[in-house]
Coordinates of C-alpha atoms in Angstrom, one line a residue:
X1 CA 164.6 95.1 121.8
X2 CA 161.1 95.0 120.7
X3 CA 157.4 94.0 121.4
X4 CA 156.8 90.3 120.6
X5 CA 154.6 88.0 119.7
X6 CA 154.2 85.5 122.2
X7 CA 151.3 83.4 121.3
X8 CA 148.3 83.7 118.9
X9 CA 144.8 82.7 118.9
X10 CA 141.7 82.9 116.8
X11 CA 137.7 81.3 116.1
X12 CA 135.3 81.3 112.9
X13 CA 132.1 80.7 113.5
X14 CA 130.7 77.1 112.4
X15 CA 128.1 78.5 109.6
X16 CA 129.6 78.7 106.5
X17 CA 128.7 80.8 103.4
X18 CA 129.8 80.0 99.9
X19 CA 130.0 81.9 96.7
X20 CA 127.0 79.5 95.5
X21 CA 124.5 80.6 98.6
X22 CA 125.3 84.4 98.0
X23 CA 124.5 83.9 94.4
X24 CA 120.8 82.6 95.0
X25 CA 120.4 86.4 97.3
X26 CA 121.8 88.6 94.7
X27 CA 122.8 89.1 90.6
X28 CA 126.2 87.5 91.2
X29 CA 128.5 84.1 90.5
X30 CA 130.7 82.1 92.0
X31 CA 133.4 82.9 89.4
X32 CA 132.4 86.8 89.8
X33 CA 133.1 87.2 93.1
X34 CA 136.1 84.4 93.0
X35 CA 137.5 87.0 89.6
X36 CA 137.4 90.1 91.8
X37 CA 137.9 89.5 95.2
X38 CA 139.5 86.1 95.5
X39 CA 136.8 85.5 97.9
X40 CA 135.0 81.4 97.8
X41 CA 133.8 81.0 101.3
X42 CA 132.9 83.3 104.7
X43 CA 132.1 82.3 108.3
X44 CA 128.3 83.7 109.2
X45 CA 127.8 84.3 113.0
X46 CA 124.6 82.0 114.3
X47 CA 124.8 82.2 118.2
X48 CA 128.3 83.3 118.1
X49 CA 129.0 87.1 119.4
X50 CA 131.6 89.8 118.8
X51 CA 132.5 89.1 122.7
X52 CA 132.3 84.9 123.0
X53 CA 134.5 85.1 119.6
X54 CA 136.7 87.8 121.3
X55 CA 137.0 85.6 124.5
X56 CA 137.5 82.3 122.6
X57 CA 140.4 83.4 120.8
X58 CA 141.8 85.1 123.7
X59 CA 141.9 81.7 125.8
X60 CA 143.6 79.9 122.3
X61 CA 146.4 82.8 122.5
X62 CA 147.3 82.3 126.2
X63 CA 147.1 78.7 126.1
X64 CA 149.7 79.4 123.2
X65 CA 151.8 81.9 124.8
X66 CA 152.2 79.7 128.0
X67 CA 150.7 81.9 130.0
X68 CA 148.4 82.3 132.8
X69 CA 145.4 85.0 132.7
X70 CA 146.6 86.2 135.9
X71 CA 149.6 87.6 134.0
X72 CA 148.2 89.9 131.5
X73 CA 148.2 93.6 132.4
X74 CA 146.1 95.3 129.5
X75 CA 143.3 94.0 127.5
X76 CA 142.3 95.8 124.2
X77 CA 139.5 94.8 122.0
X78 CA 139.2 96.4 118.1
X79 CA 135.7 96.1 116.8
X80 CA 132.9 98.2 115.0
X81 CA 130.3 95.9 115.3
X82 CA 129.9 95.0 118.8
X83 CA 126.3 94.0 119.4
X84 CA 126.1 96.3 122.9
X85 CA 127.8 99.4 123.8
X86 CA 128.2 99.0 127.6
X87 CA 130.2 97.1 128.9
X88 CA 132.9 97.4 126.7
X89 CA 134.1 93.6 124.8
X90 CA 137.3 94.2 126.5
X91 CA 135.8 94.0 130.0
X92 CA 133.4 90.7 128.5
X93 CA 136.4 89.1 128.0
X94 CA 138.7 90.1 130.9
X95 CA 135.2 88.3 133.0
X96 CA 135.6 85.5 130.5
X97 CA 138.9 84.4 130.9
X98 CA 139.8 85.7 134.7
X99 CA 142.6 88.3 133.8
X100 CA 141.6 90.2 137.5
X101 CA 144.5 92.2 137.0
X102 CA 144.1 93.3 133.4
X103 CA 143.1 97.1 132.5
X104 CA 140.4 96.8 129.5
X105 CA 139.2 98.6 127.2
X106 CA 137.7 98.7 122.9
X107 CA 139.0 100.9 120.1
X108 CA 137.0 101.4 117.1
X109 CA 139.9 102.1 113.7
X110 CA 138.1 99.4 111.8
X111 CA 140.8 97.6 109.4
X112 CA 143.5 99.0 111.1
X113 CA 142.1 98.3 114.3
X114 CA 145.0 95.6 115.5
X115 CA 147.5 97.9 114.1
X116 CA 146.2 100.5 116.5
X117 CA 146.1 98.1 119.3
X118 CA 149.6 96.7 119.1
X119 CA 151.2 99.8 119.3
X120 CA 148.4 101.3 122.1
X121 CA 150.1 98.0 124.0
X122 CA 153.4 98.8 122.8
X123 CA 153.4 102.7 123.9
X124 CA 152.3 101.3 127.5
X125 CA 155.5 98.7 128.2
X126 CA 157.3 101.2 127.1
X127 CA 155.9 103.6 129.5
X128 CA 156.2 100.8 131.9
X129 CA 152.9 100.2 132.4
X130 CA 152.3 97.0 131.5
X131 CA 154.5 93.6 130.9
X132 CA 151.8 91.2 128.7
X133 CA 149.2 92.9 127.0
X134 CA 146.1 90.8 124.9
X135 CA 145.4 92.5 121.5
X136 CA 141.9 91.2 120.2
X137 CA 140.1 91.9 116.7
X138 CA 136.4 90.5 116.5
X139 CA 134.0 91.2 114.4
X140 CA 130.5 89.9 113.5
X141 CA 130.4 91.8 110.2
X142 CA 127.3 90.2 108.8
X143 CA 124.5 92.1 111.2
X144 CA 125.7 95.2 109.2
X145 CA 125.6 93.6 105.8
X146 CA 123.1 94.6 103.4
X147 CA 122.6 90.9 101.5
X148 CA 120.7 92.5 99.0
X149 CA 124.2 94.5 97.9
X150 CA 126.3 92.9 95.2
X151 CA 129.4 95.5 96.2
X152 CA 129.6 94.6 100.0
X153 CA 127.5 91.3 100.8
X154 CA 130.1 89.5 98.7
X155 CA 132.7 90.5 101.0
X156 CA 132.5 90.5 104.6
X157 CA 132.5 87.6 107.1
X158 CA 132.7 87.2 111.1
X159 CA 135.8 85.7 113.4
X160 CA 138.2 86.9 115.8
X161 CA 142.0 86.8 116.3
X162 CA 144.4 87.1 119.4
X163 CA 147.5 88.0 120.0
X164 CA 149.8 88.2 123.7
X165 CA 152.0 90.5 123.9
X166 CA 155.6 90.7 125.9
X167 CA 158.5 93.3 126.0
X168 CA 161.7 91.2 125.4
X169 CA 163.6 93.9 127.1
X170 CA 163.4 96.6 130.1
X171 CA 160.6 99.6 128.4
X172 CA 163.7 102.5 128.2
X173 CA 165.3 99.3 125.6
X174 CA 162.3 99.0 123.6
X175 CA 162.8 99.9 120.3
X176 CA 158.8 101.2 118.2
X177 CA 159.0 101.1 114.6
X178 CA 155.6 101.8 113.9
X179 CA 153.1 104.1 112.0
X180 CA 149.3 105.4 112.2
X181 CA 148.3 108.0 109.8
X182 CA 144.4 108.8 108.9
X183 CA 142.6 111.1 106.4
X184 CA 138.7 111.9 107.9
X185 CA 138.3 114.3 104.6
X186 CA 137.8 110.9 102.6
X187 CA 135.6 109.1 105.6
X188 CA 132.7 108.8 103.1
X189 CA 134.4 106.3 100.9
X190 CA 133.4 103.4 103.7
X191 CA 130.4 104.5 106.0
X192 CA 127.8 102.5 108.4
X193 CA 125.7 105.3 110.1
X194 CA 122.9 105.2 112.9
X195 CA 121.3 107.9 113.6
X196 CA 121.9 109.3 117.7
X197 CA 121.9 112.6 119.7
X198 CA 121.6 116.2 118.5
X199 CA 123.4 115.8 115.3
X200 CA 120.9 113.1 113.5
X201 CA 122.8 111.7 110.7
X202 CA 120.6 109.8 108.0
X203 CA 119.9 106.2 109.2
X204 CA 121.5 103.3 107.1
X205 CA 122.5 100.3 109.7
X206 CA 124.6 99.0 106.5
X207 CA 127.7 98.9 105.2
X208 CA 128.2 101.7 102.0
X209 CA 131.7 101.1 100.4
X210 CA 132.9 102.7 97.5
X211 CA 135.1 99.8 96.2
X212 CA 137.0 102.0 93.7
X213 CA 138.4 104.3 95.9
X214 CA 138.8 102.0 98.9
X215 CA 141.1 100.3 96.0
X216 CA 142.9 103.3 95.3
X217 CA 143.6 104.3 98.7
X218 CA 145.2 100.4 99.4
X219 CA 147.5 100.2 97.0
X220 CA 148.8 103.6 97.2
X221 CA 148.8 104.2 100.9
X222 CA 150.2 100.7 102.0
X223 CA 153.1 100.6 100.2
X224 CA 153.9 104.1 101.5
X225 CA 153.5 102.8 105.4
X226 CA 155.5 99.6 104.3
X227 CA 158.3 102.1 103.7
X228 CA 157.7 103.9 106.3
X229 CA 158.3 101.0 108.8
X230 CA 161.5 99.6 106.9
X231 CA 162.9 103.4 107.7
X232 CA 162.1 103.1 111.1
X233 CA 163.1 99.6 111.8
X234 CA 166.6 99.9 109.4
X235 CA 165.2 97.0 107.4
X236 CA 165.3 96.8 103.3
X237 CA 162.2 95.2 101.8
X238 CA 164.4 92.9 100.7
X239 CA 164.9 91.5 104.1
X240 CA 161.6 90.8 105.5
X241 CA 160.5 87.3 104.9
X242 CA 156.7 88.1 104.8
X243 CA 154.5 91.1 104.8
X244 CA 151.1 90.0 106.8
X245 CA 148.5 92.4 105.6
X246 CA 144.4 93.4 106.2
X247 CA 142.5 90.7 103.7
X248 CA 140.5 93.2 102.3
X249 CA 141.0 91.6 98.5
X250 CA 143.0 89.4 96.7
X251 CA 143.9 92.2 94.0
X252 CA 144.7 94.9 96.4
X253 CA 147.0 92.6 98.3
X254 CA 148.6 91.3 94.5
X255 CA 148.6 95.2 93.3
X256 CA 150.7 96.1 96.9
X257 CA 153.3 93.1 96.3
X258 CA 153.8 94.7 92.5
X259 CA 154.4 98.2 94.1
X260 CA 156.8 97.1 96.4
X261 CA 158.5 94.9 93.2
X262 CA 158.5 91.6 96.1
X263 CA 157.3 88.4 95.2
X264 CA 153.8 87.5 96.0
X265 CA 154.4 84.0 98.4
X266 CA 155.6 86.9 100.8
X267 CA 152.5 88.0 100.6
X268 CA 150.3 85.2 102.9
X269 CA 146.3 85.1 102.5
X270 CA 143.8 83.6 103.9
X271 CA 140.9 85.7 102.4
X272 CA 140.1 82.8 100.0
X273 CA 138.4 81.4 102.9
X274 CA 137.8 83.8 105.7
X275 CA 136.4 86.7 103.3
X276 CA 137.0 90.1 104.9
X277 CA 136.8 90.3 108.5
X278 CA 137.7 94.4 109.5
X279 CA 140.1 94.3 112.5
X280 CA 140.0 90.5 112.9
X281 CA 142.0 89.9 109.5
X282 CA 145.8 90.4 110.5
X283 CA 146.0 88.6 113.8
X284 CA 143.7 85.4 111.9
X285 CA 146.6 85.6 109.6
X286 CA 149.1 85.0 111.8
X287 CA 147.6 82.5 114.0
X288 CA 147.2 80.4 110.6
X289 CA 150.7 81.0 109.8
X290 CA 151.7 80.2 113.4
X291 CA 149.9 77.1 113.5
X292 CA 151.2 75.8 110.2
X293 CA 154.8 76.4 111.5
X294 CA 155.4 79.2 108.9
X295 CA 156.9 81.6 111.7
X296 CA 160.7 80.7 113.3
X297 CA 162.3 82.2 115.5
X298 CA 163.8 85.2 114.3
X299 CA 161.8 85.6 110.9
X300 CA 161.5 89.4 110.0
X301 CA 157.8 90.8 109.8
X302 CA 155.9 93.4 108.7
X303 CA 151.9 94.4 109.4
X304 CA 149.8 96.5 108.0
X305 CA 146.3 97.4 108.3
X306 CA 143.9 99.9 106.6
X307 CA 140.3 100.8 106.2
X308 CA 137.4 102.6 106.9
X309 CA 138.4 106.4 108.6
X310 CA 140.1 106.6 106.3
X311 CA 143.0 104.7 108.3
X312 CA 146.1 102.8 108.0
X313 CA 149.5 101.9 109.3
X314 CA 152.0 99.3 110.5
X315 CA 154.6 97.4 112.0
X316 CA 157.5 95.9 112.7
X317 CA 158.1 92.8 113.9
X318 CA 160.5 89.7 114.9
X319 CA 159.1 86.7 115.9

């Protein structure tokens, strides 16, 4: 018995950005960026927020799941770039969408952030502590982008993705096959400080990536969690019909499929036209996949997530 997917959800905003627009702000080209990223188009926020995102995809996953809002017991938002620290986005859209009952609360483990939150949901049913749970990643990426970057303005967009979650069994049946791992002693290789408190860090409100070793860490630690999650579940790679990754590049995502020796088509992506969107990326994914009928019943999944911390991990999942 595991935790399932009951019913997706997820926005863009309507602005959007093309290869051809970021190449009149910066030394760049359409076939550039298109070459190395597999990036043509990003959604730019305009009067869209991390929270109206987070609640519009929310009400797009219950309609989905069939559900009412009365019915969901937790609420969990990922985000790094909410545009307010109190209240919490979790509690914005708990308001939004009437869940009364719902406990609510945001997580910051940027790319890995839904990964986190499905299995913070998952540990609580099977504590029995809650029946439905609403995992939400939103992001508005682009008030943290420095557009005068080459490395990071080429990448990053704004959207949010939902996802309802139910036990298909009694919590002492439910089975966990998931993995978190992080590595803080290589935190400087993706960075956005602000400045606060005793401990003043140097003030940069932007993004600072190094791309090369984000790169390296991706293809060597995903594959590793993959595995991980296969031993867990007592699945073969061979076995899983599609593994639903963070869209943080078209070349990491290509290099991962190699490693694992699996054909790419397995490997779905939407970054072509979303562009990277942090904790907002996986559950996107598989609302597009859900709404193009991609996912039966029954159909053998694995997640993975992994970013900025450093963090990654994963999971296992039948849909």
């Amino acid at each position: 018995m595991f935790v399932k997917i009951a019913g997706t959800g997820s926005v863009l905003p309507e602005r959007v950005v093309d290869n051809f627009e970021i190449a009149r702000m910066v030394d760049t080209s359409d076939e550039w960026i298109q070459t190395r990223t597999g990036i043509r188009t990003r959604h730019i926020a305009g009067k869209e927020t991390v929270a109206s995102m987070a609640a519009e995809a929310a009400k797009r996953a219950i309609e989905d799941a069939g559900i009412s809002p009365e019915e969901i017991d937790l609420i969990i938002v990922s985000t790094v770039s909410a545009e307010q620290s109190l209240p919490c986005v979790a509690c914005e859209v708990q308001k939004e969408i009437g869940a009364v009952r719902a406990a609510a609360f945001d997580l910051n483990s940027a790319c890995s952030g839904f990964i986190t939150g499905y299995q913070m949901a998952a540990g609580q049913m099977k504590a029995g502590l809650a029946k439905t749970a609403l995992v939400i990643g939103s992001e508005c990426l682009s008030n943290y982008v420095d557009w005068s970057d080459r490395g990071t303005c080429i990448l990053f967009g704004d959207g949010a993705g939902a996802a309802i979650l139910r036990a298909d069994g009694a919590p002492e049946e439910l089975e966990i096959p998931s993995v978190l791992h992080a590595d803080g002693s290589k935190g400087d290789s993706l960075t956005c400080s602000l400045g606060h408190g005793k401990d003043k860090v140097p003030y940069d409100e932007y993004y600072r990536m190094d791309g090369r070793a984000i790169f390296k860490f991706a293809v060597r630690k995903v594959p590793e969690v993959i595995r991980e999650v296969l031993s867990l579940s007592g699945h073969s790679v061979e076995e899983i019909d599609y593994f639903v990754l963070h869209q943080a590049n078209r070349r990491i995502i290509e290099a991962i499929a190699k490693r694992l020796r699996q054909d790419e088509a397995r490997f779905p992506m939407n970054i072509m036209d979303n562009g990277n969107i942090s904790s907002a990326c996986i559950p996107m994914l598989l609302d597009d996949m859900n709404r193009k009928g991609l996912l039966k019943p029954g159909m053998k999944l694995v997640l993975a997530g992994f970013g900025a911390g450093l963090t990654w991990g994963g999971f296992y999942l039948e849909w």
